[in-house]
Coordinates of C-alpha atoms and ligand atoms in Angstrom, one line a residue:
Chain A
M23 CA -30.6 -38.2 -23.8
L24 CA -27.4 -36.7 -22.7
I25 CA -27.4 -33.9 -25.3
N26 CA -30.8 -32.4 -26.2
K27 CA -31.9 -31.0 -29.5
T28 CA -30.4 -27.6 -29.0
G29 CA -27.1 -29.1 -28.3
E30 CA -27.1 -28.3 -24.6
I31 CA -26.5 -30.9 -22.0
N32 CA -29.6 -32.2 -20.4
H33 CA -30.2 -30.6 -17.1
M34 CA -30.6 -33.8 -15.2
Y35 CA -27.4 -35.2 -16.5
R36 CA -25.6 -32.0 -16.0
E37 CA -26.3 -32.1 -12.3
R38 CA -25.5 -35.8 -12.0
Y39 CA -22.2 -35.6 -14.0
R40 CA -21.2 -32.2 -12.8
L41 CA -17.8 -33.3 -11.6
L42 CA -16.9 -35.1 -14.7
L43 CA -17.8 -32.3 -17.1
P44 CA -15.5 -29.5 -18.0
N45 CA -16.1 -26.3 -16.2
T46 CA -17.6 -24.4 -19.2
M47 CA -20.3 -27.0 -19.7
T48 CA -21.6 -27.0 -16.1
K49 CA -21.9 -23.2 -15.9
R50 CA -20.6 -23.0 -12.4
P51 CA -19.2 -19.6 -11.3
S52 CA -15.7 -20.1 -12.4
I53 CA -13.2 -20.3 -9.5
F54 CA -10.6 -21.1 -12.1
K55 CA -11.1 -17.8 -13.8
Q56 CA -10.7 -16.0 -10.5
W57 CA -7.7 -18.0 -9.7
F58 CA -6.1 -17.2 -13.1
E59 CA -6.9 -13.5 -12.7
E60 CA -5.4 -13.4 -9.2
T61 CA -2.3 -15.3 -10.3
G62 CA -1.9 -12.9 -13.3
N63 CA -2.2 -9.9 -11.1
L64 CA 0.3 -11.4 -8.6
S65 CA 2.8 -12.0 -11.4
A66 CA 2.4 -8.4 -12.6
F67 CA 3.0 -7.2 -9.1
A68 CA 6.1 -9.3 -8.8
G69 CA 7.3 -8.0 -12.2
R70 CA 6.8 -4.4 -10.9
Y71 CA 8.8 -5.3 -7.8
L72 CA 11.7 -6.6 -9.9
R73 CA 11.6 -3.5 -12.1
D74 CA 11.3 -0.9 -9.3
S75 CA 13.8 -2.6 -7.0
L76 CA 16.5 -2.2 -9.6
R77 CA 15.7 1.4 -10.4
P78 CA 17.4 4.2 -8.2
P79 CA 16.8 6.0 -5.9
Y80 CA 17.2 3.3 -3.3
D81 CA 15.6 3.8 0.1
F82 CA 18.0 2.2 2.5
G83 CA 16.6 3.8 5.6
E84 CA 13.2 2.3 5.0
L85 CA 14.8 -1.1 4.0
L86 CA 16.7 -1.1 7.3
R87 CA 13.6 -0.3 9.3
Q88 CA 11.7 -3.1 7.6
A89 CA 14.6 -5.5 8.0
F90 CA 14.6 -4.7 11.7
E91 CA 10.8 -5.3 11.8
V92 CA 11.0 -8.6 9.9
G93 CA 14.2 -10.0 11.3
Y94 CA 14.8 -8.7 14.8
R95 CA 11.2 -8.7 15.9
S96 CA 10.7 -12.3 14.7
L97 CA 13.9 -13.5 16.2
G98 CA 12.6 -14.4 19.7
L99 CA 9.7 -16.4 18.4
V100 CA 11.8 -18.2 15.8
A101 CA 14.5 -19.1 18.3
I102 CA 12.1 -20.5 20.9
T103 CA 10.4 -22.6 18.2
A104 CA 13.7 -23.8 16.8
F105 CA 14.9 -24.8 20.2
I106 CA 11.8 -26.8 20.9
M107 CA 11.9 -28.4 17.5
G108 CA 15.5 -29.6 18.0
L109 CA 14.7 -30.9 21.5
V110 CA 11.5 -32.7 20.5
I111 CA 12.7 -34.3 17.3
T112 CA 15.6 -35.7 19.2
I113 CA 13.5 -37.1 22.0
Q114 CA 11.1 -38.6 19.4
S115 CA 13.7 -40.1 17.2
R116 CA 15.7 -41.9 20.0
P117 CA 13.4 -44.9 20.6
T118 CA 13.5 -46.0 16.9
L119 CA 17.3 -45.7 16.7
V120 CA 17.7 -47.5 20.0
E121 CA 15.6 -50.4 18.6
F122 CA 18.0 -50.8 15.7
G123 CA 21.0 -50.4 18.0
A124 CA 21.9 -47.2 16.3
E125 CA 21.7 -44.7 19.1
S126 CA 25.0 -43.2 18.3
W127 CA 23.6 -42.1 15.0
L128 CA 21.1 -39.8 16.8
P129 CA 23.0 -36.5 16.4
A130 CA 23.8 -37.1 12.7
M131 CA 20.2 -38.1 11.8
V132 CA 18.5 -35.3 13.8
S133 CA 20.9 -32.6 12.5
V134 CA 20.2 -33.5 8.9
S135 CA 16.5 -33.5 9.2
L136 CA 16.5 -30.3 11.2
V137 CA 18.8 -28.3 8.8
R138 CA 17.4 -29.6 5.6
E139 CA 13.7 -29.5 6.2
I140 CA 12.2 -28.9 9.6
V141 CA 13.8 -25.6 10.6
P142 CA 13.5 -23.8 7.2
V143 CA 9.8 -24.8 6.9
V144 CA 8.8 -24.1 10.5
T145 CA 10.6 -20.7 10.4
A146 CA 9.0 -19.8 7.1
L147 CA 5.5 -20.7 8.5
I148 CA 6.1 -18.6 11.6
C149 CA 7.2 -15.7 9.4
A150 CA 4.2 -16.2 7.1
G151 CA 2.0 -15.9 10.2
R152 CA 3.8 -13.0 11.9
V153 CA 5.3 -11.0 9.0
G154 CA 2.7 -11.9 6.3
S155 CA -0.3 -10.9 8.3
G156 CA 1.5 -7.8 9.7
I157 CA 2.3 -6.6 6.2
G158 CA -1.1 -7.5 4.8
A159 CA -2.9 -5.6 7.6
E160 CA -0.6 -2.6 7.6
L161 CA -0.7 -2.0 3.9
G162 CA -4.4 -2.9 3.8
S163 CA -5.3 -0.3 6.3
M164 CA -3.1 2.3 4.7
K165 CA -4.9 1.6 1.4
V166 CA -8.4 1.9 2.7
T167 CA -7.6 5.1 4.7
E168 CA -6.2 6.7 1.6
Q169 CA -2.6 6.9 3.0
I170 CA -1.2 5.2 -0.1
D171 CA -3.1 7.6 -2.3
A172 CA -1.6 10.5 -0.3
M173 CA 1.9 9.2 -0.9
E174 CA 1.1 8.7 -4.5
V175 CA -0.2 12.2 -5.0
S176 CA 2.8 13.7 -3.1
G177 CA 4.9 12.4 -6.0
T178 CA 6.4 9.6 -3.9
N179 CA 6.3 6.2 -5.4
P180 CA 4.4 4.3 -2.7
F181 CA 5.1 1.0 -4.4
K182 CA 8.8 1.6 -4.0
Y183 CA 8.6 3.1 -0.5
L184 CA 6.2 0.5 1.0
V185 CA 6.4 -2.6 -1.2
V186 CA 9.9 -2.8 -2.4
S187 CA 11.4 -2.2 1.0
R188 CA 9.2 -4.9 2.6
I189 CA 9.7 -7.6 0.0
T190 CA 13.4 -7.0 0.0
A191 CA 13.6 -7.1 3.7
A192 CA 11.7 -10.4 3.9
T193 CA 13.9 -11.9 1.2
L194 CA 17.1 -10.9 2.9
M195 CA 16.1 -11.6 6.5
L196 CA 14.5 -15.1 6.2
P197 CA 17.8 -16.9 5.3
I198 CA 19.5 -15.1 8.2
L199 CA 16.7 -16.1 10.6
V200 CA 17.0 -19.6 9.4
V201 CA 20.8 -19.8 9.9
I202 CA 20.3 -18.6 13.5
A203 CA 17.4 -21.0 14.0
D204 CA 19.5 -23.9 12.6
A205 CA 22.1 -23.1 15.3
V206 CA 19.5 -22.8 18.1
S207 CA 17.8 -26.0 17.0
L208 CA 21.1 -27.9 17.0
W209 CA 21.6 -26.7 20.5
G210 CA 18.2 -27.9 21.5
A211 CA 19.1 -31.3 19.9
Y212 CA 22.3 -31.4 22.0
I213 CA 20.2 -31.1 25.1
G214 CA 17.8 -33.7 23.8
V215 CA 20.6 -36.1 23.2
N216 CA 21.9 -35.6 26.7
I217 CA 18.6 -36.2 28.4
K218 CA 18.9 -39.9 28.3
G219 CA 22.5 -40.4 27.1
V220 CA 25.8 -38.8 27.6
V221 CA 27.5 -37.2 24.6
S222 CA 30.1 -34.7 25.3
Y223 CA 29.8 -31.3 23.6
D224 CA 32.9 -31.9 21.5
L225 CA 31.8 -35.2 20.3
Y226 CA 28.3 -33.9 19.5
V227 CA 29.7 -31.0 17.5
R228 CA 32.1 -33.3 15.6
Q229 CA 29.4 -35.7 14.8
V230 CA 27.1 -33.0 13.5
F231 CA 29.7 -31.3 11.4
D232 CA 31.0 -34.6 10.0
T233 CA 27.5 -35.4 8.8
L234 CA 26.3 -32.0 7.5
E235 CA 27.7 -31.1 4.1
Y236 CA 27.4 -28.1 2.0
S237 CA 24.8 -29.9 -0.1
D238 CA 22.6 -30.0 3.0
V239 CA 23.1 -26.4 4.1
V240 CA 23.3 -24.4 0.8
P241 CA 20.1 -25.6 -0.9
S242 CA 18.2 -25.2 2.3
I243 CA 19.3 -21.5 2.6
I244 CA 18.6 -20.8 -1.1
K245 CA 15.2 -22.2 -0.5
C246 CA 14.7 -19.7 2.3
V247 CA 15.4 -16.8 0.0
F248 CA 12.4 -17.9 -2.0
F249 CA 10.3 -18.5 1.1
G250 CA 11.1 -14.9 2.2
F251 CA 10.4 -13.5 -1.2
A252 CA 7.0 -15.3 -1.4
I253 CA 6.0 -14.2 2.1
G254 CA 6.8 -10.6 1.4
L255 CA 5.3 -10.6 -2.0
I256 CA 2.0 -12.2 -1.0
G257 CA 1.6 -10.0 2.1
C258 CA 2.3 -6.9 0.1
F259 CA 0.1 -7.9 -2.8
K260 CA -2.9 -8.7 -0.5
G261 CA -2.5 -5.5 1.4
Y262 CA -1.8 -3.2 -1.5
T263 CA -4.8 -4.4 -3.5
T264 CA -7.2 -4.3 -0.6
T265 CA -10.7 -2.9 -1.3
K266 CA -14.0 -2.9 0.7
G267 CA -12.9 -0.9 3.7
T268 CA -12.1 -2.3 7.1
E269 CA -13.6 -5.7 6.3
G270 CA -11.1 -5.9 3.4
V271 CA -8.2 -5.3 5.8
G272 CA -9.0 -8.4 7.8
M273 CA -9.5 -10.4 4.7
A274 CA -6.1 -9.2 3.3
A275 CA -4.3 -10.2 6.5
N276 CA -6.0 -13.5 6.5
A277 CA -5.4 -14.3 2.9
A278 CA -1.8 -13.3 3.2
V279 CA -1.2 -15.9 5.9
V280 CA -3.2 -18.7 4.2
V281 CA -1.7 -18.2 0.7
S282 CA 1.9 -17.6 1.8
S283 CA 1.8 -20.7 4.0
L284 CA 0.5 -22.8 1.1
V285 CA 3.1 -21.3 -1.2
V286 CA 5.9 -22.1 1.3
F287 CA 5.0 -25.8 1.0
I288 CA 4.8 -25.7 -2.7
I289 CA 8.2 -24.1 -2.9
D290 CA 9.5 -26.7 -0.5
L291 CA 8.2 -29.4 -2.7
L292 CA 9.8 -27.9 -5.8
A293 CA 13.0 -27.4 -4.0
A294 CA 13.1 -31.0 -2.9
Q295 CA 12.5 -32.1 -6.5
I296 CA 15.2 -29.8 -7.9
T297 CA 17.9 -30.8 -5.4
D298 CA 17.0 -34.4 -6.2
L299 CA 17.3 -33.9 -9.9
L300 CA 20.6 -32.1 -9.5
N301 CA 21.8 -35.0 -7.4
L302 CA 22.8 -32.8 -4.6
N303 CA 22.1 -35.5 -2.0
Chain B
M14 CA 6.9 36.2 -4.8
E15 CA 5.9 33.6 -7.3
S16 CA 5.7 29.9 -6.5
D17 CA 8.7 29.1 -4.3
N18 CA 10.9 27.1 -6.6
G19 CA 11.8 28.9 -9.8
N20 CA 12.0 26.0 -12.1
S21 CA 8.4 24.9 -11.4
I22 CA 6.0 24.6 -14.4
Y23 CA 3.4 26.7 -12.6
A24 CA 5.7 29.7 -12.3
K25 CA 5.9 29.9 -16.1
F26 CA 2.2 30.6 -16.4
A27 CA 1.0 34.3 -16.4
N28 CA -1.7 35.5 -14.1
G29 CA -5.2 34.8 -15.5
E30 CA -3.9 32.2 -17.9
P31 CA -5.7 28.8 -17.6
V32 CA -3.8 26.3 -15.5
L33 CA -6.4 23.7 -15.6
R34 CA -8.9 22.8 -18.3
V35 CA -11.4 20.0 -17.9
S36 CA -13.9 19.2 -20.7
G37 CA -16.3 16.4 -21.2
L38 CA -15.0 14.5 -18.2
K39 CA -16.8 11.2 -17.7
K40 CA -16.5 8.6 -15.0
S41 CA -18.7 5.6 -14.1
F42 CA -18.3 2.8 -11.6
G43 CA -19.9 -0.2 -13.3
T44 CA -23.3 1.1 -14.4
H45 CA -23.3 3.9 -11.9
V46 CA -22.6 7.1 -13.8
V47 CA -20.9 9.7 -11.5
L48 CA -19.4 12.3 -13.9
D49 CA -21.2 12.8 -17.1
G50 CA -19.4 15.4 -19.2
F51 CA -18.1 17.8 -16.6
D52 CA -16.4 21.1 -17.8
L53 CA -14.3 23.5 -15.9
V54 CA -11.5 26.1 -16.5
L55 CA -9.3 27.3 -13.6
T56 CA -7.2 30.3 -14.3
K57 CA -4.0 31.2 -12.4
G58 CA -4.6 33.0 -9.1
E59 CA -8.2 31.9 -8.9
N60 CA -10.1 30.0 -6.3
I61 CA -13.1 27.9 -7.5
A62 CA -15.5 26.3 -5.1
V63 CA -17.3 23.1 -6.1
L64 CA -20.7 22.6 -4.6
G65 CA -22.8 19.5 -4.8
R66 CA -24.9 17.1 -2.8
S67 CA -23.3 14.3 -0.9
G68 CA -22.4 11.5 -3.3
S69 CA -22.6 13.8 -6.3
G70 CA -19.0 13.0 -7.3
K71 CA -17.0 15.9 -6.0
S72 CA -14.3 13.8 -4.5
V73 CA -14.2 11.6 -7.6
L74 CA -13.8 14.7 -9.7
I75 CA -10.6 15.9 -8.0
R76 CA -9.3 12.4 -7.7
C77 CA -9.6 12.2 -11.5
L78 CA -7.6 15.4 -11.9
V79 CA -4.5 13.9 -10.3
R80 CA -5.2 10.4 -11.6
L81 CA -5.8 8.7 -8.3
T82 CA -8.9 7.6 -10.1
E83 CA -8.7 7.0 -13.8
S84 CA -11.3 8.9 -15.8
D85 CA -13.2 7.1 -18.6
E86 CA -13.3 9.9 -21.1
G87 CA -12.7 13.6 -21.6
I88 CA -9.9 16.1 -21.5
I89 CA -7.9 17.0 -18.4
N90 CA -5.2 19.5 -19.2
M91 CA -3.2 20.7 -16.3
L92 CA -0.3 23.2 -16.7
G93 CA -0.4 22.4 -20.4
L94 CA 0.0 18.7 -19.9
D95 CA -2.6 16.1 -20.9
V96 CA -3.0 14.3 -17.6
P97 CA -4.6 11.0 -18.8
D98 CA -1.7 10.4 -21.2
L99 CA 1.2 11.2 -18.8
G100 CA 3.8 8.5 -18.1
Q101 CA 4.7 7.8 -14.4
D102 CA 7.7 10.1 -14.2
A103 CA 5.9 13.0 -15.9
L104 CA 2.9 12.4 -13.7
D105 CA 5.1 12.5 -10.5
K106 CA 6.6 15.7 -11.7
L107 CA 3.2 17.3 -12.3
R108 CA 2.0 16.0 -8.9
A109 CA 4.8 17.9 -7.2
E110 CA 3.1 21.1 -8.3
I111 CA -0.2 20.1 -6.8
G112 CA -1.4 20.0 -3.2
F113 CA -4.1 17.6 -2.4
L114 CA -6.1 17.7 0.9
F115 CA -8.0 14.4 1.4
Q116 CA -11.5 14.5 2.9
S117 CA -10.3 12.0 5.4
S118 CA -7.0 13.9 6.0
A119 CA -5.1 10.6 5.3
L120 CA -2.3 11.2 7.8
Y121 CA 0.3 8.5 7.9
D122 CA -0.6 6.6 11.1
S123 CA 2.9 5.2 11.7
M124 CA 4.6 8.5 11.6
T125 CA 4.7 11.5 14.0
V126 CA 3.2 14.8 12.9
R127 CA 6.7 16.1 12.2
E128 CA 7.5 13.1 10.0
N129 CA 4.1 13.5 8.2
L130 CA 5.0 17.0 7.3
E131 CA 8.6 16.1 6.4
F132 CA 7.5 13.3 4.1
P133 CA 6.7 15.3 1.0
L134 CA 9.8 17.5 1.7
R135 CA 12.4 14.8 1.8
R136 CA 11.1 13.4 -1.5
H137 CA 11.3 16.5 -3.5
S138 CA 13.7 18.8 -1.9
K139 CA 16.8 16.7 -1.2
H140 CA 18.9 19.9 -1.1
L141 CA 17.2 21.1 2.1
T142 CA 19.2 20.9 5.4
Q143 CA 17.6 19.5 8.5
A144 CA 17.5 23.0 10.0
E145 CA 15.6 24.4 7.0
K146 CA 13.2 21.5 7.1
D147 CA 12.6 22.0 10.8
Q148 CA 11.8 25.6 10.2
M149 CA 9.4 24.8 7.4
V150 CA 7.6 22.3 9.6
Q151 CA 7.4 24.8 12.4
E152 CA 6.1 27.4 10.1
A153 CA 3.4 25.1 8.7
L154 CA 2.3 24.1 12.2
D155 CA 2.2 27.7 13.3
N156 CA 0.0 28.5 10.3
V157 CA -2.7 26.0 11.4
G158 CA -2.3 26.9 15.0
L159 CA -0.8 23.6 16.2
S160 CA 2.7 24.6 17.0
D161 CA 3.3 22.1 19.9
T162 CA 2.0 19.0 18.3
A163 CA 5.1 18.1 16.2
D164 CA 6.0 15.0 18.3
L165 CA 2.5 13.6 18.7
M166 CA 1.2 10.6 16.7
P167 CA -1.9 11.2 14.5
S168 CA -3.9 8.9 16.8
E169 CA -3.4 11.4 19.6
L170 CA -5.1 14.2 17.7
S171 CA -8.8 15.1 17.5
G172 CA -10.6 15.0 14.1
G173 CA -10.3 18.7 13.6
M174 CA -6.6 18.7 14.5
R175 CA -6.0 15.9 12.0
K176 CA -7.7 18.0 9.4
R177 CA -5.5 21.0 10.2
I178 CA -2.3 18.8 10.1
G179 CA -3.5 17.6 6.7
I180 CA -3.8 21.2 5.5
A181 CA -0.3 21.9 6.8
R182 CA 1.0 18.9 5.0
T183 CA -0.7 20.0 1.8
M184 CA 0.7 23.6 2.0
I185 CA 4.2 22.8 3.1
M186 CA 5.4 22.2 -0.4
N187 CA 4.0 25.5 -1.5
P188 CA 2.3 23.9 -4.5
G189 CA 0.9 26.0 -7.3
I190 CA -2.4 24.3 -7.6
M191 CA -4.3 23.3 -4.4
L192 CA -7.2 20.8 -4.4
Y193 CA -9.0 21.0 -1.1
D194 CA -11.6 18.3 -0.2
E195 CA -13.8 19.8 2.5
P196 CA -11.1 21.8 4.3
T197 CA -13.3 23.1 7.1
T198 CA -15.6 20.2 7.7
G199 CA -15.4 19.1 11.3
L200 CA -13.9 22.4 12.5
D201 CA -15.5 24.9 14.9
P202 CA -16.5 28.2 13.2
V203 CA -13.6 30.2 14.6
T204 CA -11.0 27.7 13.4
G205 CA -12.8 27.3 10.2
R206 CA -12.6 31.0 9.5
G207 CA -8.9 30.8 10.5
I208 CA -8.4 28.1 7.8
G209 CA -10.2 30.2 5.3
K210 CA -8.0 33.1 6.0
L211 CA -4.9 30.9 5.7
M212 CA -6.1 29.7 2.3
L213 CA -6.5 33.3 1.2
E214 CA -3.1 34.2 2.5
M215 CA -1.5 31.3 0.6
K216 CA -3.2 32.6 -2.5
K217 CA -2.0 36.1 -2.0
K218 CA 1.6 35.1 -1.0
Y219 CA 2.3 32.4 -3.5
N220 CA -0.3 33.2 -6.1
T221 CA -1.8 29.7 -5.9
S222 CA -4.9 28.6 -7.7
S223 CA -7.4 26.3 -5.9
I224 CA -10.3 24.1 -6.2
I225 CA -12.2 24.0 -3.0
I226 CA -14.9 21.4 -2.3
S227 CA -17.0 22.5 0.6
H228 CA -20.4 22.4 2.2
D229 CA -19.5 25.2 4.5
M230 CA -21.1 28.3 2.8
G231 CA -19.2 30.6 5.1
C232 CA -15.9 29.2 3.8
V233 CA -17.1 29.3 0.2
K234 CA -18.1 32.9 0.5
Q235 CA -14.9 33.8 2.2
T236 CA -12.5 32.0 -0.2
A237 CA -14.0 31.4 -3.6
D238 CA -13.8 33.8 -6.5
R239 CA -16.2 31.6 -8.5
I240 CA -18.5 28.7 -7.7
V241 CA -19.5 25.7 -9.8
V242 CA -22.5 23.6 -8.9
L243 CA -22.2 19.9 -9.7
V244 CA -25.5 18.2 -10.4
N245 CA -26.0 14.8 -12.1
G246 CA -22.3 14.7 -13.1
R247 CA -22.4 18.0 -15.0
C248 CA -21.7 21.6 -14.2
R249 CA -25.1 23.0 -13.6
A250 CA -24.1 26.6 -12.8
L251 CA -21.0 28.7 -12.7
G252 CA -20.6 32.2 -11.3
T253 CA -19.7 34.3 -8.4
Y254 CA -21.4 33.9 -5.0
A255 CA -23.6 37.0 -5.6
E256 CA -24.7 35.7 -9.0
L257 CA -25.5 32.2 -7.9
E258 CA -27.3 33.4 -4.8
K259 CA -29.9 35.0 -7.0
S260 CA -30.3 31.9 -9.3
E261 CA -33.8 30.7 -10.0
D262 CA -32.7 27.1 -10.5
P263 CA -33.9 25.2 -7.4
D264 CA -30.9 22.8 -7.5
V265 CA -28.6 25.8 -7.3
H266 CA -30.6 28.0 -5.1
S267 CA -31.0 25.4 -2.4
F268 CA -27.3 25.7 -1.5
F269 CA -27.7 29.3 -0.6
E270 CA -30.7 29.1 1.7
Ligands
ATP430 N1 -14.1 3.4 -5.8 C1 -15.4 3.5 -6.0 N2 -16.1 2.5 -6.4 C2 -17.4 2.5 -6.7 N3 -18.2 3.7 -6.5 C3 -17.5 4.8 -6.1 C4 -16.1 4.7 -5.8 N4 -15.8 6.0 -5.4 C5 -16.9 6.7 -5.4 N5 -18.0 6.0 -5.8 C6 -19.3 6.5 -6.0 O1 -19.3 7.7 -6.6 C7 -20.2 8.6 -6.1 C8 -19.6 9.9 -5.8 O2 -18.7 9.8 -4.7 P1 -17.9 11.0 -4.1 O3 -17.0 10.5 -3.0 O4 -17.2 11.7 -5.2 O5 -19.0 11.9 -3.5 P2 -18.9 13.4 -2.9 O6 -19.6 14.3 -3.8 O7 -17.5 13.6 -2.5 O8 -19.7 13.2 -1.6 P3 -19.4 13.8 -0.1 O9 -19.8 15.2 -0.1 O10 -20.3 12.9 0.8 O11 -18.0 13.6 0.2 C9 -20.8 7.9 -4.9 O12 -22.1 7.6 -5.2 C10 -20.0 6.7 -4.7 O13 -20.9 5.6 -4.4
MG431 MG1 -16.3 13.7 -0.9

C-alpha cells in the first residue's frame, strides 16, 4: 500500500520514491525554504540599497575610496588575464579557420567572441573572486567585532557608509574595467595573429573595427553593470549578515564568491536571451 | 556648563529629572531567557553601576537601550522618547545624545586612531573646522593619557590602550547619557583609577548621566552613585554602595566580598 490508513505515505515507499514526491511529503529538511528565505532577504537588502543610495547625504569620499579599491586594485590582474585570453583564443582558433581557408577572418572572429562574451565574463569572475571575497570578509569581520554596531550607535548609517558605497563602486567600476580589458585583450589577439601570420597593425585595427558594431559592444557593457551590481550586492549581503564569529567571516567570504560567480553566469544567460529577443545581433 | 550643544534634547532636562526609564524589559534568545522584567530609572546627573555575573545579560541590557538588540517586551523611555517605537531618523537623533563604550572597544580596524575619533564628529558636527576637530581629538587623547598615538592603527595598540581609545571615542561627542560596558577591565589599577576619575570629571563638567557595567568594585565604588544587581534577568537589589555592602542576600553580598 502506498498510502496507509492514516493517510500517510508508507515509510518504505517514501524512501524509495523520495525523489519523485513533493518536498512536503518526504519530510526532508527544506533546502527550498532556506533558499526562499535567503532570496527574500537578499531582495530586501537590494531594496534598501536602492532606497538609501538615492537619499542624501551622499558620501563621495568613501565612494571614491571604494572605487579605487575595486577598480584600480583589480586592474593589473584583469589586464593580465585579458591579454592572455586574447592571445590564447587567437592561437586556438587559427587551426580551424585555416582548415576552412578562412584565416583572414581570424581578427574578426576572435574580436567578436572576446568583446561579446569572454572578456566580460572572465573579468566578472575575477572580480567576484577578488572583490566579492574582499567585501564579504571585510564587512563580516566588522560585523562580528561590533564595528558595524559602533557605527550604528554613533548615529551614522553604516548601511549607507559601508554598503551603498561598495555596491555603487562595484557597479560603476566593472564596466570601466571591462572596457579596458577589451582593449588589452584585442592587443593580445593582435600579437596572437602575428605569431604565425603577418597582419599589419593598421589592417588588424581596420578589420576589428569593421566587424565590431555597437550591438556587440553596448549590450556587453550593459551586462557588466549588472555583473558589478550583483558582485557588490552579494559580497555586502553575505558580509553584513554574518553571524557566528570568526568562522562566519570565512563562510561569508566563501559564500560571496560562490554565489556571485553563479549569479554572473545566470545574468550572462539572461543577457544572451534578451539580446537575442531584441534581435540585436 | 550644560551638555555642549545647546539644542540637544538632554540639555532640556532638569537635574534630578529621569532621563531613562526602563520597566518590565524582557529579552530572550530562542528559549534562553536573558532579561525577564528588568526595571530601572536613571536621573539626570546620576551614575548607576550594574553588577551581575558573567552571562547574566548586562551587555544585552544596554544594547537593548540603544536598539542594537531589539527587546521583546517592556518600556524603554529615554529622554522622553519611546525607544522601541522610534523611526530610523528619530533613533539616529537620539543616539547622537548617547555615548556607548563597547566591551570589546570595537575600534574601526581600517582607520587610524585619529580617524576613529573623528568618525563620530564628522557625522554630527559638519560645522566644525579641521583645526577644531584636531583640537578635540587631541584633548580626548590627552584625557585618556595617549597623546602620541593619533597616527597609529588600532592593531598597533595593546588591549588596554584600545579600551582607552574606545573611551576617548565615546566621550569626544560629549554625549548626555553614557553607557559604559566594562570601562576598566583589562587596565592596570593605576590607569583604571585614572579612567574612573575621568568619568567623574565628565560627569561634573558636562553633567552627564551614566550606566556603568563593571566587575571592578574599586571602579564601582569610585564612580557610582547607586548600584543595581542583575540576577536572573531582574533587578535584585538597588541602592548605594554602603547599603548593598550590608545586604543579607547572598547573591548581592557575594559581589562585595
Ligand atoms: N546574539 C545573541 N544570540 C544568542 N544569545 C545571546 C546573544 N547575545 C547574548 N546572548 C546570551 O545572552 C546572555 C547574556 O549575555 P551578555 O553578553 O549580556 O552577558 P554579560 O552579562 O555582559 O556577561 P559578561 O560579564 O561576560 O560580559 C548570554 O548567556 C549569552 O549567551
Ligand atoms: Mg558583557
